[in-house]
Amino acid sequence: METSIISATYTWAQFIPEFTLVGLASLILLADCFLPKLPKSCYALLAAVGAVATAFFMDSEVSLGQFRMLAVIATALTVLLAYDYRQVICASISGDDSEEGSTELYALPLIACAGICALTQAKDIIMLFVSLEVVTLSSYVLAGYFRRNQGSIEAGVKYLILGAMSTGLLVFGSAWYYGMTGSFMLNADVVTNVFFGTEPALSVGFMMAMALLLAGAFFKTGTAPMHIWIPDVYQGAPTPVSAFLAVASKTAGFAVLCMLLFPFAELQVTPIMQCLVILTAITLLIGNLGAIGQTNAKRLLGYSSIAQAGFIMVFLINSTGEVAQTQVANYLTAYLLSTMAAFYAIAMVRTQRGSEELSAFRALGKTNPVIAFLITVAFASLAGVPLTYGFIVKFDSFCALVNAYSVWSSSCWLTTLLVIMVIGATAGFYYYFKVIREMYWEKPQAELKPLNVPMVTAGVMAGCVILLIALGTWPLLTGNM
């Protein structure tokens, strides 16, 4: 009976974009086998164009439709980043200039993107779990893709071990969920029947199920205590993969959180909201304070990812489902634009200066002033500097917390979180501006030459920065703050 209800919930037509992405990935892999002399970089361009093309078949008006669009855009930008990063990719895979073995790096993000898109349409635990595992299994391979690089192998192993633990939590939580509700469906009626039913014991078991499911989702979002993999994996994984995990994987995680927490929006289940406040506070402290001492740019963005997850979590505290989804999607949009521009800059510096340390950005303000300006705007947006979109969404995060005071009976929880948010935002100005200090204030060394900026990198970074400034200033100009 339950199986028939689930199968009747979906139609084949609604998964056309997902089938298209998987089909395109399969076509690329087959072409690599039967057309070995074709340049591998052609597959990167084909994958990027194909990913963007699928966006036109997606309905952005449906629930979580914005998350699907973000996943597709992040995937296209990831593949384009791999295209510009292919010099390092070839050296790390084959040890020479040969592109042999690089095709999978262009195909696997498409498969992971299909999983994210299917996940956003999930209405039951089974579809949610299967879709999330498609993303996770693809990410395992991508994280350890550089078989000649010890850091990449270590990143893949760590991600695999901790990811397996999160999968176990999801499976166990799904079993508890079905046992307490008698259904795999994710809707408010199921939650209402449990909490306001005749057997109080069921509500206790249901809370256990939700705790396990949320822990599995926290692994993807980088929320404490499931955050420990992020700095090491971001640093060791190939830079395009780190960008994909930072944006697309986080989008998938917050889509899952929105689906799991949506039924509680109207019920105001206090224990769950209190737990969210505690975890949000811990996440903000770990992310912001951990980033202060970092000298590696990718590792810094890893801790930044944890910190940004804390600010996004605020929207899920005592906010109605649709409002929370829109706010989270807006924040993820700003995060995508800033983070992708930052990772493109890191990849360019790594390719030409051979390092991902912050010191490798030294004197870019003198050698490449335009690129230095683009990097400055990207990191300023992450910090929440006014006139950038990052400021708008971070301001919205503070407003969401202030609005929650009207709902909570005790405001001490929210006051504590507000203080921590202020501390975190202040710390962000310090560690994000470490990159800017290296570009403008550190003395240039004689051997540092101007970077040769690839066309794709220049175009993507310029596009992201223009959008960050336009979206950051438009509300101020129109008075719609």
CSV table of C-alpha atoms in Angstrom, one decimal:
chain,number,residue,atom,x,y,z
A,1,MET,CA,0.0,0.0,0.0
A,2,GLU,CA,2.8,2.4,1.0
A,3,THR,CA,4.7,1.6,-2.2
A,4,SER,CA,1.8,2.3,-4.4
A,5,ILE,CA,1.2,5.7,-2.7
A,6,ILE,CA,4.9,6.6,-3.3
A,7,SER,CA,4.9,5.5,-6.9
A,8,ALA,CA,1.7,7.5,-7.6
A,9,THR,CA,3.4,10.6,-6.2
A,10,TYR,CA,5.8,11.0,-9.1
A,11,THR,CA,5.6,11.0,-12.9
A,12,TRP,CA,8.3,10.2,-15.4
A,13,ALA,CA,8.0,13.6,-17.0
A,14,GLN,CA,9.0,15.6,-13.9
A,15,PHE,CA,12.5,13.8,-14.0
A,16,ILE,CA,13.3,14.8,-17.6
A,17,PRO,CA,16.1,17.2,-16.5
A,18,GLU,CA,17.6,14.5,-14.3
A,19,PHE,CA,17.5,11.9,-17.1
A,20,THR,CA,19.1,14.5,-19.4
A,21,LEU,CA,22.0,15.1,-17.1
A,22,VAL,CA,22.7,11.4,-16.6
A,23,GLY,CA,22.3,10.8,-20.3
A,24,LEU,CA,24.8,13.5,-21.1
A,25,ALA,CA,27.3,12.1,-18.6
A,26,SER,CA,26.9,8.7,-20.1
A,27,LEU,CA,27.4,10.1,-23.6
A,28,ILE,CA,30.6,11.9,-22.5
A,29,LEU,CA,32.0,8.7,-21.0
A,30,LEU,CA,31.1,6.6,-24.1
A,31,ALA,CA,32.6,9.2,-26.4
A,32,ASP,CA,35.8,9.1,-24.4
A,33,CYS,CA,36.0,5.4,-25.1
A,34,PHE,CA,35.2,5.4,-28.8
A,35,LEU,CA,36.8,8.7,-29.7
A,36,PRO,CA,40.1,8.6,-27.9
A,37,LYS,CA,41.8,11.3,-30.1
A,38,LEU,CA,39.1,13.9,-29.4
A,39,PRO,CA,40.5,16.6,-27.0
A,40,LYS,CA,39.2,16.0,-23.5
A,41,SER,CA,38.6,19.7,-23.0
A,42,CYS,CA,35.7,19.4,-25.5
A,43,TYR,CA,33.8,17.3,-22.9
A,44,ALA,CA,34.1,20.0,-20.3
A,45,LEU,CA,32.5,22.6,-22.6
A,46,LEU,CA,29.8,20.1,-23.6
A,47,ALA,CA,29.1,19.3,-20.0
A,48,ALA,CA,28.8,22.9,-19.0
A,49,VAL,CA,26.5,23.8,-21.9
A,50,GLY,CA,24.4,20.8,-21.3
A,51,ALA,CA,24.0,21.5,-17.6
A,52,VAL,CA,22.9,25.1,-18.3
A,53,ALA,CA,20.5,23.8,-21.1
A,54,THR,CA,18.7,21.6,-18.6
A,55,ALA,CA,17.8,24.6,-16.5
A,56,PHE,CA,15.3,25.6,-19.2
A,57,PHE,CA,13.4,22.4,-18.6
A,58,MET,CA,13.1,23.0,-14.9
A,59,ASP,CA,10.1,24.6,-13.2
A,60,SER,CA,11.5,27.2,-10.8
A,61,GLU,CA,8.0,27.8,-9.4
A,62,VAL,CA,7.7,24.5,-7.6
A,63,SER,CA,8.8,23.9,-4.0
A,64,LEU,CA,12.6,24.0,-3.8
A,65,GLY,CA,12.8,25.0,-7.4
A,66,GLN,CA,15.4,27.6,-6.6
A,67,PHE,CA,17.7,24.9,-5.1
A,68,ARG,CA,17.5,23.0,-8.4
A,69,MET,CA,18.6,26.1,-10.4
A,70,LEU,CA,21.5,26.7,-8.0
A,71,ALA,CA,22.7,23.1,-8.3
A,72,VAL,CA,22.7,23.3,-12.1
A,73,ILE,CA,24.5,26.7,-12.1
A,74,ALA,CA,27.1,25.4,-9.6
A,75,THR,CA,27.7,22.3,-11.7
A,76,ALA,CA,28.2,24.2,-14.9
A,77,LEU,CA,30.7,26.6,-13.1
A,78,THR,CA,32.5,23.6,-11.6
A,79,VAL,CA,33.0,22.0,-15.0
A,80,LEU,CA,34.2,25.2,-16.5
A,81,LEU,CA,36.6,25.6,-13.5
A,82,ALA,CA,37.9,22.1,-14.3
A,83,TYR,CA,38.5,23.2,-17.9
A,84,ASP,CA,40.7,26.0,-16.8
A,85,TYR,CA,42.4,23.8,-14.2
A,86,ARG,CA,43.2,21.0,-16.6
A,87,GLN,CA,47.0,21.7,-16.5
A,88,VAL,CA,47.1,20.7,-12.8
A,89,ILE,CA,44.6,17.9,-13.4
A,90,CYS,CA,46.8,16.3,-16.1
A,91,ALA,CA,49.9,16.6,-14.0
A,92,SER,CA,48.1,15.0,-11.0
A,93,ILE,CA,46.6,12.1,-12.9
A,94,SER,CA,49.0,11.1,-15.6
A,95,GLY,CA,52.1,12.9,-14.5
A,96,ASP,CA,52.5,14.7,-17.8
A,97,ASP,CA,50.6,16.9,-20.3
A,98,SER,CA,48.4,14.0,-21.3
A,99,GLU,CA,44.7,14.5,-20.6
A,100,GLU,CA,44.1,10.7,-20.3
A,101,GLY,CA,41.8,9.9,-17.4
A,102,SER,CA,40.4,13.4,-16.9
A,103,THR,CA,37.0,12.9,-18.6
A,104,GLU,CA,35.3,11.5,-15.5
A,105,LEU,CA,36.0,14.8,-13.7
A,106,TYR,CA,33.6,16.4,-16.3
A,107,ALA,CA,31.0,13.7,-16.2
A,108,LEU,CA,30.6,12.9,-12.5
A,109,PRO,CA,29.4,16.4,-11.5
A,110,LEU,CA,26.6,16.0,-13.9
A,111,ILE,CA,25.5,12.8,-12.2
A,112,ALA,CA,25.8,14.4,-8.8
A,113,CYS,CA,23.7,17.3,-10.1
A,114,ALA,CA,21.0,14.9,-11.3
A,115,GLY,CA,20.9,13.5,-7.7
A,116,ILE,CA,20.5,17.0,-6.3
A,117,CYS,CA,17.7,17.9,-8.7
A,118,ALA,CA,15.9,14.7,-7.9
A,119,LEU,CA,16.3,15.3,-4.2
A,120,THR,CA,14.6,18.7,-4.4
A,121,GLN,CA,11.5,16.9,-5.7
A,122,ALA,CA,11.4,14.2,-3.0
A,123,LYS,CA,8.2,13.8,-1.1
A,124,ASP,CA,9.2,10.7,0.8
A,125,ILE,CA,12.2,9.3,2.7
A,126,ILE,CA,13.0,6.7,0.0
A,127,MET,CA,13.5,9.2,-2.8
A,128,LEU,CA,15.3,11.6,-0.5
A,129,PHE,CA,17.8,8.9,0.6
A,130,VAL,CA,18.4,7.5,-2.9
A,131,SER,CA,18.9,10.9,-4.4
A,132,LEU,CA,21.3,12.0,-1.6
A,133,GLU,CA,23.4,8.9,-2.1
A,134,VAL,CA,23.8,9.6,-5.8
A,135,VAL,CA,25.3,12.9,-4.8
A,136,THR,CA,27.4,11.3,-2.0
A,137,LEU,CA,28.8,8.4,-4.0
A,138,SER,CA,29.8,10.7,-6.9
A,139,SER,CA,31.5,13.1,-4.4
A,140,TYR,CA,33.6,10.2,-2.9
A,141,VAL,CA,35.2,9.6,-6.3
A,142,LEU,CA,35.7,13.3,-7.1
A,143,ALA,CA,37.3,14.1,-3.7
A,144,GLY,CA,40.0,11.4,-4.2
A,145,TYR,CA,40.4,11.9,-8.0
A,146,PHE,CA,44.1,12.9,-8.0
A,147,ARG,CA,45.6,9.5,-7.5
A,148,ARG,CA,49.2,10.9,-7.6
A,149,ASN,CA,48.4,13.4,-4.9
A,150,GLN,CA,48.6,12.2,-1.3
A,151,GLY,CA,46.3,15.0,-0.1
A,152,SER,CA,43.6,14.1,-2.6
A,153,ILE,CA,43.7,10.4,-1.6
A,154,GLU,CA,43.5,11.4,2.1
A,155,ALA,CA,40.6,13.7,1.4
A,156,GLY,CA,38.8,10.9,-0.5
A,157,VAL,CA,39.3,8.4,2.3
A,158,LYS,CA,38.2,10.8,5.1
A,159,TYR,CA,35.2,11.8,3.1
A,160,LEU,CA,34.3,8.1,2.4
A,161,ILE,CA,34.6,7.1,6.1
A,162,LEU,CA,32.6,10.0,7.5
A,163,GLY,CA,30.1,9.9,4.6
A,164,ALA,CA,29.5,6.3,5.4
A,165,MET,CA,28.7,7.2,8.9
A,166,SER,CA,26.2,9.9,7.8
A,167,THR,CA,24.6,7.3,5.4
A,168,GLY,CA,24.2,5.0,8.3
A,169,LEU,CA,22.5,7.7,10.3
A,170,LEU,CA,20.1,8.4,7.5
A,171,VAL,CA,19.2,4.7,7.1
A,172,PHE,CA,18.7,4.2,10.8
A,173,GLY,CA,16.6,7.4,11.0
A,174,SER,CA,14.5,6.3,8.0
A,175,ALA,CA,13.7,3.0,9.8
A,176,TRP,CA,12.7,4.9,13.0
A,177,TYR,CA,10.6,7.3,11.0
A,178,TYR,CA,8.7,4.5,9.3
A,179,GLY,CA,8.4,2.7,12.6
A,180,MET,CA,6.9,5.7,14.4
A,181,THR,CA,4.6,6.9,11.6
A,182,GLY,CA,3.9,3.9,9.5
A,183,SER,CA,4.7,6.0,6.4
A,184,PHE,CA,7.7,7.1,4.4
A,185,MET,CA,5.9,10.3,3.3
A,186,LEU,CA,7.2,13.7,4.3
A,187,ASN,CA,4.2,16.0,5.1
A,188,ALA,CA,2.7,18.0,8.0
A,189,ASP,CA,-0.1,15.5,8.5
A,190,VAL,CA,2.3,12.7,9.5
A,191,VAL,CA,4.0,14.9,12.1
A,192,THR,CA,0.6,16.2,13.4
A,193,ASN,CA,-0.7,12.7,13.9
A,194,VAL,CA,2.3,11.7,15.9
A,195,PHE,CA,2.5,14.7,18.2
A,196,PHE,CA,-1.2,15.0,18.8
A,197,GLY,CA,-2.1,11.3,18.7
A,198,THR,CA,-3.2,9.1,21.5
A,199,GLU,CA,0.2,7.5,22.2
A,200,PRO,CA,2.8,9.9,23.7
A,201,ALA,CA,5.6,7.2,23.3
A,202,LEU,CA,5.4,7.7,19.5
A,203,SER,CA,6.4,11.3,19.8
A,204,VAL,CA,9.6,10.4,21.7
A,205,GLY,CA,10.5,7.8,19.0
A,206,PHE,CA,9.7,10.2,16.3
A,207,MET,CA,12.1,12.8,17.8
A,208,MET,CA,14.8,10.1,17.8
A,209,ALA,CA,14.1,9.5,14.1
A,210,MET,CA,14.3,13.2,13.3
A,211,ALA,CA,17.5,13.6,15.2
A,212,LEU,CA,19.1,10.8,13.1
A,213,LEU,CA,17.8,12.2,9.8
A,214,LEU,CA,18.9,15.7,10.7
A,215,ALA,CA,22.4,14.5,11.6
A,216,GLY,CA,22.7,12.9,8.2
A,217,ALA,CA,21.6,16.2,6.6
A,218,PHE,CA,24.1,18.2,8.8
A,219,PHE,CA,26.9,16.3,7.2
A,220,LYS,CA,26.1,17.9,3.8
A,221,THR,CA,25.5,21.4,5.1
A,222,GLY,CA,28.7,21.4,7.3
A,223,THR,CA,26.7,22.1,10.5
A,224,ALA,CA,28.3,21.0,13.8
A,225,PRO,CA,28.9,18.4,15.0
A,226,MET,CA,29.1,16.9,11.4
A,227,HIS,CA,31.6,19.5,10.1
A,228,ILE,CA,34.9,17.9,10.9
A,229,TRP,CA,35.5,16.6,7.4
A,230,ILE,CA,35.3,20.0,5.6
A,231,PRO,CA,38.7,21.7,6.1
A,232,ASP,CA,40.7,18.6,5.3
A,233,VAL,CA,38.6,17.5,2.3
A,234,TYR,CA,38.5,21.0,0.9
A,235,GLN,CA,42.2,21.3,1.1
A,236,GLY,CA,43.1,17.9,-0.3
A,237,ALA,CA,40.5,17.6,-3.0
A,238,PRO,CA,41.0,19.1,-6.5
A,239,THR,CA,40.0,22.7,-6.5
A,240,PRO,CA,37.0,22.2,-8.8
A,241,VAL,CA,35.7,19.5,-6.5
A,242,SER,CA,36.2,21.7,-3.5
A,243,ALA,CA,34.1,24.3,-5.2
A,244,PHE,CA,31.4,21.8,-6.0
A,245,LEU,CA,31.3,20.4,-2.4
A,246,ALA,CA,31.2,24.0,-1.1
A,247,VAL,CA,28.2,25.1,-3.2
A,248,ALA,CA,26.3,22.2,-4.8
A,249,SER,CA,26.6,19.7,-2.0
A,250,LYS,CA,25.7,22.4,0.6
A,251,THR,CA,22.6,23.3,-1.5
A,252,ALA,CA,21.6,19.6,-1.4
A,253,GLY,CA,22.0,19.5,2.4
A,254,PHE,CA,19.9,22.6,3.0
A,255,ALA,CA,17.2,21.3,0.6
A,256,VAL,CA,17.0,18.2,2.8
A,257,LEU,CA,16.8,20.4,6.0
A,258,CYS,CA,14.0,22.4,4.5
A,259,MET,CA,12.0,19.3,3.7
A,260,LEU,CA,12.6,17.7,7.2
A,261,LEU,CA,11.9,20.9,9.1
A,262,PHE,CA,9.0,22.2,7.1
A,263,PRO,CA,6.3,20.2,9.0
A,264,PHE,CA,7.5,21.7,12.3
A,265,ALA,CA,7.1,25.3,11.0
A,266,GLU,CA,3.5,25.7,12.1
A,267,LEU,CA,3.6,23.2,15.1
A,268,GLN,CA,6.4,25.2,16.9
A,269,VAL,CA,8.0,22.1,18.5
A,270,THR,CA,10.2,23.9,21.1
A,271,PRO,CA,12.8,21.1,21.7
A,272,ILE,CA,13.7,21.0,18.0
A,273,MET,CA,14.0,24.7,17.8
A,274,GLN,CA,16.2,24.9,20.9
A,275,CYS,CA,18.5,22.2,19.5
A,276,LEU,CA,18.8,24.2,16.3
A,277,VAL,CA,19.7,27.3,18.2
A,278,ILE,CA,22.5,25.4,20.1
A,279,LEU,CA,23.9,23.8,17.0
A,280,THR,CA,23.8,27.0,15.0
A,281,ALA,CA,25.7,28.8,17.8
A,282,ILE,CA,28.4,26.0,17.9
A,283,THR,CA,28.6,26.0,14.1
A,284,LEU,CA,29.2,29.8,14.0
A,285,LEU,CA,31.9,29.6,16.7
A,286,ILE,CA,33.7,26.7,15.1
A,287,GLY,CA,33.6,28.1,11.6
A,288,ASN,CA,34.6,31.7,12.4
A,289,LEU,CA,37.2,31.1,15.1
A,290,GLY,CA,38.7,28.2,13.2
A,291,ALA,CA,39.2,30.3,10.1
A,292,ILE,CA,41.3,33.0,11.9
A,293,GLY,CA,44.5,31.0,12.0
A,294,GLN,CA,44.4,29.5,8.6
A,295,THR,CA,47.1,30.2,6.0
A,296,ASN,CA,45.9,27.9,3.2
A,297,ALA,CA,43.2,29.6,1.0
A,298,LYS,CA,41.1,26.4,0.5
A,299,ARG,CA,41.3,25.5,4.1
A,300,LEU,CA,40.2,29.0,5.0
A,301,LEU,CA,37.2,28.6,2.7
A,302,GLY,CA,36.5,25.3,4.3
A,303,TYR,CA,36.0,27.0,7.7
A,304,SER,CA,34.2,29.8,6.0
A,305,SER,CA,31.8,27.2,4.6
A,306,ILE,CA,31.1,26.1,8.2
A,307,ALA,CA,30.5,29.7,9.3
A,308,GLN,CA,28.2,30.5,6.4
A,309,ALA,CA,26.2,27.4,7.2
A,310,GLY,CA,25.6,28.8,10.7
A,311,PHE,CA,24.2,32.0,9.3
A,312,ILE,CA,21.9,30.1,7.0
A,313,MET,CA,20.7,27.9,9.8
A,314,VAL,CA,19.2,31.0,11.5
A,315,PHE,CA,16.5,31.1,8.8
A,316,LEU,CA,15.3,27.7,9.9
A,317,ILE,CA,14.7,28.8,13.4
A,318,ASN,CA,11.0,29.5,14.0
A,319,SER,CA,10.3,30.6,10.4
A,320,THR,CA,7.4,29.4,8.2
A,321,GLY,CA,8.4,26.8,5.6
A,322,GLU,CA,8.0,28.9,2.4
A,323,VAL,CA,9.6,32.0,3.9
A,324,ALA,CA,12.6,29.9,5.2
A,325,GLN,CA,13.1,28.2,1.8
A,326,THR,CA,13.2,31.6,0.0
A,327,GLN,CA,15.6,33.1,2.5
A,328,VAL,CA,17.9,30.1,2.4
A,329,ALA,CA,17.9,30.0,-1.4
A,330,ASN,CA,18.8,33.7,-1.5
A,331,TYR,CA,21.7,33.3,0.9
A,332,LEU,CA,22.9,30.3,-1.1
A,333,THR,CA,22.8,32.4,-4.2
A,334,ALA,CA,25.1,35.0,-2.7
A,335,TYR,CA,27.3,32.3,-1.3
A,336,LEU,CA,27.5,30.6,-4.7
A,337,LEU,CA,28.6,33.8,-6.5
A,338,SER,CA,31.2,34.7,-3.9
A,339,THR,CA,32.6,31.3,-3.3
A,340,MET,CA,32.9,30.3,-7.0
A,341,ALA,CA,34.7,33.6,-7.7
A,342,ALA,CA,37.1,32.8,-4.8
A,343,PHE,CA,37.8,29.2,-6.0
A,344,TYR,CA,38.4,30.4,-9.6
A,345,ALA,CA,41.0,32.8,-8.2
A,346,ILE,CA,42.6,30.0,-6.1
A,347,ALA,CA,42.7,27.7,-9.1
A,348,MET,CA,44.4,30.4,-11.2
A,349,VAL,CA,47.0,31.2,-8.6
A,350,ARG,CA,47.7,27.5,-8.0
A,351,THR,CA,48.2,26.9,-11.7
A,352,GLN,CA,50.6,29.7,-12.2
A,353,ARG,CA,52.3,30.2,-8.9
A,354,GLY,CA,52.2,26.6,-7.7
A,355,SER,CA,50.7,27.3,-4.3
A,356,GLU,CA,47.3,27.6,-2.6
A,357,GLU,CA,48.7,29.5,0.4
A,358,LEU,CA,47.5,33.0,1.1
A,359,SER,CA,51.0,34.2,0.4
A,360,ALA,CA,50.6,33.2,-3.2
A,361,PHE,CA,48.2,36.1,-3.6
A,362,ARG,CA,50.9,38.6,-2.7
A,363,ALA,CA,51.1,41.8,-4.7
A,364,LEU,CA,48.2,40.9,-7.1
A,365,GLY,CA,47.0,44.4,-6.5
A,366,LYS,CA,50.1,45.6,-8.4
A,367,THR,CA,50.6,42.9,-10.9
A,368,ASN,CA,47.0,42.2,-11.8
A,369,PRO,CA,44.9,45.1,-10.4
A,370,VAL,CA,41.6,44.1,-12.2
A,371,ILE,CA,41.7,40.5,-10.9
A,372,ALA,CA,42.7,41.8,-7.5
A,373,PHE,CA,39.6,44.0,-7.5
A,374,LEU,CA,37.4,41.0,-8.4
A,375,ILE,CA,38.9,38.9,-5.7
A,376,THR,CA,38.4,41.7,-3.2
A,377,VAL,CA,34.7,42.0,-4.0
A,378,ALA,CA,34.2,38.2,-3.7
A,379,PHE,CA,35.8,38.0,-0.3
A,380,ALA,CA,34.2,41.3,0.8
A,381,SER,CA,30.8,39.7,0.0
A,382,LEU,CA,31.6,36.7,2.0
A,383,ALA,CA,32.4,39.0,4.9
A,384,GLY,CA,29.2,40.9,4.5
A,385,VAL,CA,30.6,44.3,3.4
A,386,PRO,CA,27.8,46.8,2.4
A,387,LEU,CA,27.0,47.3,-1.3
A,388,THR,CA,27.5,43.6,-1.9
A,389,TYR,CA,24.9,40.9,-2.0
A,390,GLY,CA,26.6,39.1,0.9
A,391,PHE,CA,25.7,42.1,3.1
A,392,ILE,CA,22.0,41.9,2.1
A,393,VAL,CA,21.6,38.2,2.9
A,394,LYS,CA,23.7,38.4,6.1
A,395,PHE,CA,21.5,41.4,7.2
A,396,ASP,CA,18.5,39.2,6.4
A,397,SER,CA,19.9,36.5,8.7
A,398,PHE,CA,20.1,39.0,11.6
A,399,CYS,CA,16.6,40.2,10.9
A,400,ALA,CA,15.3,36.7,10.9
A,401,LEU,CA,16.7,36.1,14.3
A,402,VAL,CA,15.3,39.4,15.6
A,403,ASN,CA,11.8,38.4,14.2
A,404,ALA,CA,12.0,35.2,16.1
A,405,TYR,CA,11.8,37.1,19.4
A,406,SER,CA,8.1,37.6,18.9
A,407,VAL,CA,7.5,33.8,18.9
A,408,TRP,CA,9.8,32.5,21.6
A,409,SER,CA,8.6,32.6,25.2
A,410,SER,CA,12.1,32.8,26.5
A,411,SER,CA,14.5,35.2,24.6
A,412,CYS,CA,17.7,34.2,26.4
A,413,TRP,CA,18.4,31.5,23.8
A,414,LEU,CA,18.1,34.0,21.0
A,415,THR,CA,20.1,36.7,22.8
A,416,THR,CA,23.0,34.3,23.2
A,417,LEU,CA,22.8,33.4,19.5
A,418,LEU,CA,22.7,37.0,18.5
A,419,VAL,CA,25.8,37.8,20.5
A,420,ILE,CA,27.6,34.9,18.8
A,421,MET,CA,26.4,36.0,15.4
A,422,VAL,CA,27.9,39.4,16.0
A,423,ILE,CA,31.2,37.8,17.1
A,424,GLY,CA,31.2,35.6,14.0
A,425,ALA,CA,30.5,38.5,11.6
A,426,THR,CA,33.3,40.5,13.2
A,427,ALA,CA,35.8,37.7,13.0
A,428,GLY,CA,34.8,37.2,9.3
A,429,PHE,CA,36.1,40.7,8.5
A,430,TYR,CA,39.5,39.7,9.9
A,431,TYR,CA,40.1,36.4,8.2
A,432,TYR,CA,38.5,37.3,4.8
A,433,PHE,CA,40.6,40.4,4.6
A,434,LYS,CA,43.8,38.5,5.1
A,435,VAL,CA,43.6,37.7,1.4
A,436,ILE,CA,43.1,41.4,0.6
A,437,ARG,CA,46.0,42.4,2.8
A,438,GLU,CA,48.3,40.0,0.9
A,439,MET,CA,47.2,41.5,-2.5
A,440,TYR,CA,47.6,45.1,-1.6
A,441,TRP,CA,49.7,45.7,1.5
A,442,GLU,CA,52.5,43.0,1.4
A,443,LYS,CA,55.6,44.0,-0.5
A,444,PRO,CA,56.0,42.3,-3.9
A,445,GLN,CA,58.8,39.9,-4.5
A,446,ALA,CA,61.1,40.4,-7.5
A,447,GLU,CA,60.2,36.9,-9.0
A,448,LEU,CA,56.5,37.5,-8.9
A,449,LYS,CA,55.2,38.1,-12.4
A,450,PRO,CA,51.7,39.2,-13.5
A,451,LEU,CA,49.3,36.3,-13.9
A,452,ASN,CA,48.1,35.2,-17.3
A,453,VAL,CA,44.3,35.2,-16.7
A,454,PRO,CA,42.4,32.6,-18.7
A,455,MET,CA,39.3,33.8,-20.6
A,456,VAL,CA,36.9,31.5,-18.8
A,457,THR,CA,38.2,32.5,-15.4
A,458,ALA,CA,38.1,36.2,-16.2
A,459,GLY,CA,34.5,35.9,-17.6
A,460,VAL,CA,33.2,33.9,-14.6
A,461,MET,CA,34.8,36.0,-12.0
A,462,ALA,CA,33.6,39.2,-13.7
A,463,GLY,CA,30.1,37.9,-14.0
A,464,CYS,CA,29.9,36.8,-10.4
A,465,VAL,CA,31.2,40.2,-9.1
A,466,ILE,CA,28.9,42.2,-11.3
A,467,LEU,CA,25.9,40.2,-9.9
A,468,LEU,CA,27.2,40.6,-6.4
A,469,ILE,CA,27.4,44.3,-6.7
A,470,ALA,CA,24.1,44.7,-8.7
A,471,LEU,CA,22.1,42.5,-6.3
A,472,GLY,CA,23.8,44.3,-3.3
A,473,THR,CA,22.9,47.8,-4.4
A,474,TRP,CA,19.5,47.2,-6.0
A,475,PRO,CA,17.6,47.0,-2.7
A,476,LEU,CA,19.3,50.1,-1.5
A,477,LEU,CA,18.4,52.0,-4.7
A,478,THR,CA,14.8,50.8,-4.7
A,479,GLY,CA,14.2,51.1,-0.9
A,480,ASN,CA,13.2,47.4,-0.6
A,481,MET,CA,15.6,46.5,2.3
